[in-house]
Coordinates of C-alpha atoms in Angstrom, one line a residue:
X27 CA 20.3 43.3 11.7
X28 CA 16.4 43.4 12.4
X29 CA 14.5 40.6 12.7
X30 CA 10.9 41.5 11.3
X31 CA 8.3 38.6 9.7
X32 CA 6.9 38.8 6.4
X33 CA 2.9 39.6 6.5
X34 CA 3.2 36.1 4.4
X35 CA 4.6 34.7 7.8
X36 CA 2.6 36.8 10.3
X37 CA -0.9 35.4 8.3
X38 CA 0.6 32.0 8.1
X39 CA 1.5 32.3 12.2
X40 CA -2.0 33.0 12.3
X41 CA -3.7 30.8 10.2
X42 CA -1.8 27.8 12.6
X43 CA -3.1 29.3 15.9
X44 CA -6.3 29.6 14.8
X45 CA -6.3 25.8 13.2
X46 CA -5.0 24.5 16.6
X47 CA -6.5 26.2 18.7
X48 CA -9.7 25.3 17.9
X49 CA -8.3 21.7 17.5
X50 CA -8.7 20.5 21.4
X51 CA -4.7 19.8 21.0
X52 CA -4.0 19.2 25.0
X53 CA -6.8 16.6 25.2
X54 CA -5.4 15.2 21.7
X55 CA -2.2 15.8 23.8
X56 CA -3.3 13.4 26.3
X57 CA -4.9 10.5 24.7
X58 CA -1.6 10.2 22.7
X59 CA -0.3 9.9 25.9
X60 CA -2.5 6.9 26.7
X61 CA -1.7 5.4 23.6
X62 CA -4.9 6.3 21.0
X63 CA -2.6 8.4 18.6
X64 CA -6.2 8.9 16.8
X65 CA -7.0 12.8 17.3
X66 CA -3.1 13.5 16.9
X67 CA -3.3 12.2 13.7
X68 CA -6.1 13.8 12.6
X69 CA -4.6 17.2 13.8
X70 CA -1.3 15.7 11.5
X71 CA -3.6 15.5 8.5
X72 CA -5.1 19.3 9.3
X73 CA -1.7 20.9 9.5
X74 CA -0.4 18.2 6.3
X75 CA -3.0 20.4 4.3
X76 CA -1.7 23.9 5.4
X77 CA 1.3 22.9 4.5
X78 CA 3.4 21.9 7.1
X79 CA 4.6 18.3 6.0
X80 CA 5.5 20.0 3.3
X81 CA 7.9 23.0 4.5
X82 CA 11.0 21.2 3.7
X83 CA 10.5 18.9 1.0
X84 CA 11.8 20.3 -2.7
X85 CA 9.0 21.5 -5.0
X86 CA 9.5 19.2 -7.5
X87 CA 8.2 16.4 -5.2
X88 CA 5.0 18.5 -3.9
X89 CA 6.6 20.1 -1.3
X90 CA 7.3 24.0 -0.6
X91 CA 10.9 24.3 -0.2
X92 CA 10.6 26.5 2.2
X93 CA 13.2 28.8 4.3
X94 CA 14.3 27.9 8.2
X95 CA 12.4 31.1 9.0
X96 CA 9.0 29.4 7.6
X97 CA 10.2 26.0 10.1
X98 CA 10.6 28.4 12.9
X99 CA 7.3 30.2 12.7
X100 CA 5.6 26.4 11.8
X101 CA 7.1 25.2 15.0
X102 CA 6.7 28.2 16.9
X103 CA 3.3 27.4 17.2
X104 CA 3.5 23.3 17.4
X105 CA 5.6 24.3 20.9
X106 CA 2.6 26.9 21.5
X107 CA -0.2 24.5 21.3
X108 CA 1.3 21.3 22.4
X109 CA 1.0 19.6 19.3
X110 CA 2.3 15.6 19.6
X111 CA 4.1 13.7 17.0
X112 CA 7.1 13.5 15.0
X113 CA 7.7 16.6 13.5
X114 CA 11.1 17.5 13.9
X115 CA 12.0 14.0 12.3
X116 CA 9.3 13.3 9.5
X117 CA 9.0 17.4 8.8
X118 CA 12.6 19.0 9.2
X119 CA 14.8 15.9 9.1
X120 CA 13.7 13.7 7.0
X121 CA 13.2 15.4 3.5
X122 CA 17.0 16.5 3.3
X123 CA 17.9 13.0 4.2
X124 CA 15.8 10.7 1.8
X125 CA 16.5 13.6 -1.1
X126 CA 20.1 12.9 -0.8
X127 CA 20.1 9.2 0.0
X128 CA 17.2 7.8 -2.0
X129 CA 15.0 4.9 -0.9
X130 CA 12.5 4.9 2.3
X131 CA 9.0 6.9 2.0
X132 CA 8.7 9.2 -1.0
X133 CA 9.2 12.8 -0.9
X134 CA 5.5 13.1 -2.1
X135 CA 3.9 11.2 0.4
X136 CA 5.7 13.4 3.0
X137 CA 4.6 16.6 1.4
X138 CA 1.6 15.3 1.8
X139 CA 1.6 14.0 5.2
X140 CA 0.7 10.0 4.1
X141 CA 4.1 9.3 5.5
X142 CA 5.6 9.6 9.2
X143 CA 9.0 9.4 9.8
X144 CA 11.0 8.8 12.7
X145 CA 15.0 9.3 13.5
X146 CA 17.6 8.9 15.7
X147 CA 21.1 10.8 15.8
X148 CA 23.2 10.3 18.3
X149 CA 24.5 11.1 20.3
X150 CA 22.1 14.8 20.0
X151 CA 18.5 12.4 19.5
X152 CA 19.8 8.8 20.7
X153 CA 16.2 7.5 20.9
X154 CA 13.8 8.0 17.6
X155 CA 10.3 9.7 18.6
X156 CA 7.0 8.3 18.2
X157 CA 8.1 5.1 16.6
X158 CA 4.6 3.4 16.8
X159 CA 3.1 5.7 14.4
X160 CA 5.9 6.2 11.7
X161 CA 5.6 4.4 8.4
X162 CA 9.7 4.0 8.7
X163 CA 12.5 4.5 10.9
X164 CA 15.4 5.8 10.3
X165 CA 18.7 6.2 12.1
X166 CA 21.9 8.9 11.3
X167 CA 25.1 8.2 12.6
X168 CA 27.4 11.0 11.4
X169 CA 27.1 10.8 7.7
X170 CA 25.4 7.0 8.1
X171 CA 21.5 6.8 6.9
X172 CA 20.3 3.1 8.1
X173 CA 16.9 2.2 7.7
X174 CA 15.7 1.0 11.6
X175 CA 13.6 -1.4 13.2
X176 CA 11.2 -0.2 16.2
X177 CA 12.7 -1.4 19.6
X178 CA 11.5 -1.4 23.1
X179 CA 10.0 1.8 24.1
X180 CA 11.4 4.2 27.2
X181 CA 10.1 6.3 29.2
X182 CA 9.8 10.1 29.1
X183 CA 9.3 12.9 31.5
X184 CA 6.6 13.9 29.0
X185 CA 4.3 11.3 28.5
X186 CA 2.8 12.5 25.0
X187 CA 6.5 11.8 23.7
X188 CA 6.5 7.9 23.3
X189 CA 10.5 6.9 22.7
X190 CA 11.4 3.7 21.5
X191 CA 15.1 2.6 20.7
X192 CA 16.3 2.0 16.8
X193 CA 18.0 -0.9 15.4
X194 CA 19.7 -0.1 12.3
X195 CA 18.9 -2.8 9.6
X196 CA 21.4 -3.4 6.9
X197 CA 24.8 -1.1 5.9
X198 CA 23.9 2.6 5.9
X199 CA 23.6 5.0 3.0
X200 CA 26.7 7.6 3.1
X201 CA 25.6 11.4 2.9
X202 CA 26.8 13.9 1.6
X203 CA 28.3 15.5 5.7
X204 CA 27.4 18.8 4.8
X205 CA 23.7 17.7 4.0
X206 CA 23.7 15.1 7.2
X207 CA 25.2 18.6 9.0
X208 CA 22.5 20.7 7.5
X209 CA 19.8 18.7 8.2
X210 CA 20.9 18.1 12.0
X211 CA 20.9 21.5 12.4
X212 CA 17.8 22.5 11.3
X213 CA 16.1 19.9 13.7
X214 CA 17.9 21.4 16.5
X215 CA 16.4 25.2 15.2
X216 CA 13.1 23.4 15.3
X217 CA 12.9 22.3 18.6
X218 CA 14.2 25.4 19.6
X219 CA 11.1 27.2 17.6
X220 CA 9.2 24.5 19.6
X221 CA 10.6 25.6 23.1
X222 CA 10.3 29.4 22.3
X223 CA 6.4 28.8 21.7
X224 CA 6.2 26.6 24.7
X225 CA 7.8 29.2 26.9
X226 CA 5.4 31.8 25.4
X227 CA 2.6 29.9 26.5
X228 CA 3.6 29.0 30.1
X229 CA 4.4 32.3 30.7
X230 CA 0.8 33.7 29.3
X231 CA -0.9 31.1 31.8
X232 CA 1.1 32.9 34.1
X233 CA 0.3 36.1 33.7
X234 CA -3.5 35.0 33.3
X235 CA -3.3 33.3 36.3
X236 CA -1.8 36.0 38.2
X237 CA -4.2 38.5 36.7
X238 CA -7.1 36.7 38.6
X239 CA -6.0 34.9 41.3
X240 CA -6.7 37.3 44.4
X241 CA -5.5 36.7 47.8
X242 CA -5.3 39.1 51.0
X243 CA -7.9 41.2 48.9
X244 CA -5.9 41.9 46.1
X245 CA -4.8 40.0 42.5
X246 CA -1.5 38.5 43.1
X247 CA -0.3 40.2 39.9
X248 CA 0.1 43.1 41.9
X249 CA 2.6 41.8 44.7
X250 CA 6.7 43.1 43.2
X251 CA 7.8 39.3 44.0
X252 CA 5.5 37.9 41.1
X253 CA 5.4 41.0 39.0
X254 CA 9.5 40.9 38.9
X255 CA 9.5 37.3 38.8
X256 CA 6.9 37.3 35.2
X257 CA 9.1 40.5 34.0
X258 CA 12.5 38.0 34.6
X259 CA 10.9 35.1 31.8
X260 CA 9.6 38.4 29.3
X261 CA 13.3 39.0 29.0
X262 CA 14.7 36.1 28.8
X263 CA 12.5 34.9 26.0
X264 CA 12.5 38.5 24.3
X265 CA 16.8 37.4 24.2
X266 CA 16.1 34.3 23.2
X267 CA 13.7 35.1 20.2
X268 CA 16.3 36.9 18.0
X269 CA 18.9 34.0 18.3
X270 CA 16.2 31.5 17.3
X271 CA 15.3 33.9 13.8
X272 CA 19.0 34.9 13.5
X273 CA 20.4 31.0 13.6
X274 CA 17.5 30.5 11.1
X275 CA 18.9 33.7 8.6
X276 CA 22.2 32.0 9.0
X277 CA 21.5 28.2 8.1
X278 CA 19.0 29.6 5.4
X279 CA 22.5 31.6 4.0
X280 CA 24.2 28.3 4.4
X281 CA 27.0 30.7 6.8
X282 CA 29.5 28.5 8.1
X283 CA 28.8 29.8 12.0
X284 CA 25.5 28.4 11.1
X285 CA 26.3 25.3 13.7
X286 CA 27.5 28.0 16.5
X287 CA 24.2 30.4 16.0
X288 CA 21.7 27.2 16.0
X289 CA 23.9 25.8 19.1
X290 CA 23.1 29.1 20.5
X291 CA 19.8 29.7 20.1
X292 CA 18.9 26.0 21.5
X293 CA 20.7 26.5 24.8
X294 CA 18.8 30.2 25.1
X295 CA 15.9 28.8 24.6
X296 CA 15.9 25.9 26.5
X297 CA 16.9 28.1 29.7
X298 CA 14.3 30.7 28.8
X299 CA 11.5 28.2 28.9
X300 CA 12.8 26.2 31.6
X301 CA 12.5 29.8 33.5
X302 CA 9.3 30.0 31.8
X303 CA 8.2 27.0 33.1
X304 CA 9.3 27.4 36.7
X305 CA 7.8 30.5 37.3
X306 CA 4.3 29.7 35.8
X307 CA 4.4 26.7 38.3
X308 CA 5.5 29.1 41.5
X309 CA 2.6 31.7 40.1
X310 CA 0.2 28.9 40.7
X311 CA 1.3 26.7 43.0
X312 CA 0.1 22.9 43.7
X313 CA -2.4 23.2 40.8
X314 CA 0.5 23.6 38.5
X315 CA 0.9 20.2 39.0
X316 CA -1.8 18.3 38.7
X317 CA -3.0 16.1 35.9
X318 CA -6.3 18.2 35.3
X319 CA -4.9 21.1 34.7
X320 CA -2.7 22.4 30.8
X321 CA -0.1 24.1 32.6
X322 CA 1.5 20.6 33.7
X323 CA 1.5 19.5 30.0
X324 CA 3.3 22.5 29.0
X325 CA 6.0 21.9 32.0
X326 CA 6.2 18.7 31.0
X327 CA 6.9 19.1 27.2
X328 CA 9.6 21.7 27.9
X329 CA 11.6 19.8 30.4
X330 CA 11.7 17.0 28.0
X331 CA 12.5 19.3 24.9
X332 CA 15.1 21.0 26.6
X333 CA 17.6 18.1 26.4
X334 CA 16.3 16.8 23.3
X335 CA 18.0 17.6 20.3
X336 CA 21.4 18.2 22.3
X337 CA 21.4 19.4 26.2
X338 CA 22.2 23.5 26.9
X339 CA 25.5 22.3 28.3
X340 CA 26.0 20.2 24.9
X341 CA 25.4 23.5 22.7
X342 CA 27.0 26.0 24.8
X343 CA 30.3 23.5 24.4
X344 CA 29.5 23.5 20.6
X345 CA 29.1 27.7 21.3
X346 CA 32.9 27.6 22.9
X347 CA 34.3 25.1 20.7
X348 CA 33.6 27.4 17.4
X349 CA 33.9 30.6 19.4
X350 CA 38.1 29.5 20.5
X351 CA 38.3 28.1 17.1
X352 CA 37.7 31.3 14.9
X353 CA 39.9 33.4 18.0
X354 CA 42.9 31.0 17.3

């Protein structure tokens, strides 16, 4: 099978680089951080009138019913630019959810980005993102919908993602399971679009860095221990990249190993960017970690996107699970 974009795809890739990255997303990145959610929301309404709100809501409510490929290329470069918010929840999760259960925020008003919403499913997403700037809350327990009240907020390893805890509030809608399965999944192939961007960038820093950064007379680019070590991360994400675009060909087929190949592509791209990651922090050393420079928002976002969603060791036991399964 080869995986190759559409030029559709490739100019709508580059139609959200350019948006962001003229956007000023890392210093957005970091007032969200500090609690002014203002210049992340106006990024929101930018990318709400590309389109991106409205990737997965059905056409006949505004939307573009779009294919997983379209989410992974859309989150692709959210992970890439360091884009705060909700988006897994209000943009991937939400639309199959509400379409199927009925009440909450219309499916117009999230194809059109005038509503946010916020989820938790445990035990994969046990705390619901971004709570203080979604117009509802929602929480899905197996094939439960609840509508949820904000509760106290924790702490994250990255700052820009502000958790709070959900209280259900009254008896929960039932779903369809195949739609609550569906729709589950296709988060988890988000945030795994969101890691393989992330990962990309860390490791372009890297190489950047390494490209200019000269000591004992010579680039450190040059010296086999960094070369081999920024060579290790291309191939890990170049492995990772065709899960993430296969698990999106086989939820978008509705395949029943779609489960296994999303499961997959989430723990391969949560340890290619965690290598990512690493190594852009050993190619720069203490500067990689302080608060004035990008590279520590980047680490930051991919060590807390890497066990949300589902840890690695939760997918690859999802991975064996369906792999002894069909082997009998």
């Amino acid at each position: 099978m080869r995986f190759a974009l559409s030029d559709e795809r490739r100019g709508f890739a580059r139609s959200l680089d350019d948006l962001l990255g003229d956007a000023g997303v890392p210093a957005a990145s970091r007032r969200w951080a500090d609690g002014d959610s203002g210049p992340g929301l106006e990024i929101w309404r930018r990318l709400a009138e590309m389109g991106v709100s409205a990737l997965r809501v059905p056409e006949a409510h505004g939307g573009l019913g779009a294919e997983p490929a379209d989410v992974v290329v859309a989150f692709e470069a959210l992970g890439r630019h360091l884009v705060p918010g909700p988006y897994i929840e209000s943009v991937v999760l939400a639309p199959p959810l509400l379409a199927s259960a009925g009440g909450g925020p219309s499916l117009d008003d999230l194809a059109a980005g005038t509503a946010i919403v916020t989820a938790a499913a445990p035990p994969m997403a046990p705390l619901a993102l971004d709570a203080h700037v979604a117009h509802a809350v929602l929480v899905l327990d197996g094939s439960g919908l609840s509508a949820a009240e904000r509760g106290e907020a924790r702490t994250s390893v990255d700052r820009s993602r502000r958790l709070f805890e959900a209280r259900p509030a009254g008896a929960p809608a039932r779903l369809d399971p195949a739609v609550a399965a569906g729709a589950l999944d296709a988060a988890v192939l988000a945030c795994s679009a969101q890691l393989l961007g992330a990962g990309e960038r860390a490791l372009a820093t890297a190489v950047e860095y390494a490209g200019s950064r000269r000591q004992f007379g010579r680039v450190i680019g040059e010296y086999q221990a960094v070369k081999h070590a920024l060579a290790d991360v291309r191939v890990a994400l170049d492995f990772a990249r065709p899960l993430v675009y296969g698990a999106a060909v086989s939820l978008g087929e509705g395949s029943p190993d779609a489960g296994r190949d999303v499961s997959a592509a989430k723990a391969a791209t949560s340890e290619a960017a965690h290598l990512a990651a690493r190594t852009a922090l050993q190619t720069h050393g203490a500067i990689g970690y302080t608060e004035e420079y990008d590279l520590g928002l980047w680490i930051t976002k991919i060590r807390a996107l890497a066990t949300a969603w589902g840890t690695p060791a939760f997918h690859r036991a999802r991975v064996l699970a369906a792999v002894t399964a069909a082997t009998g």
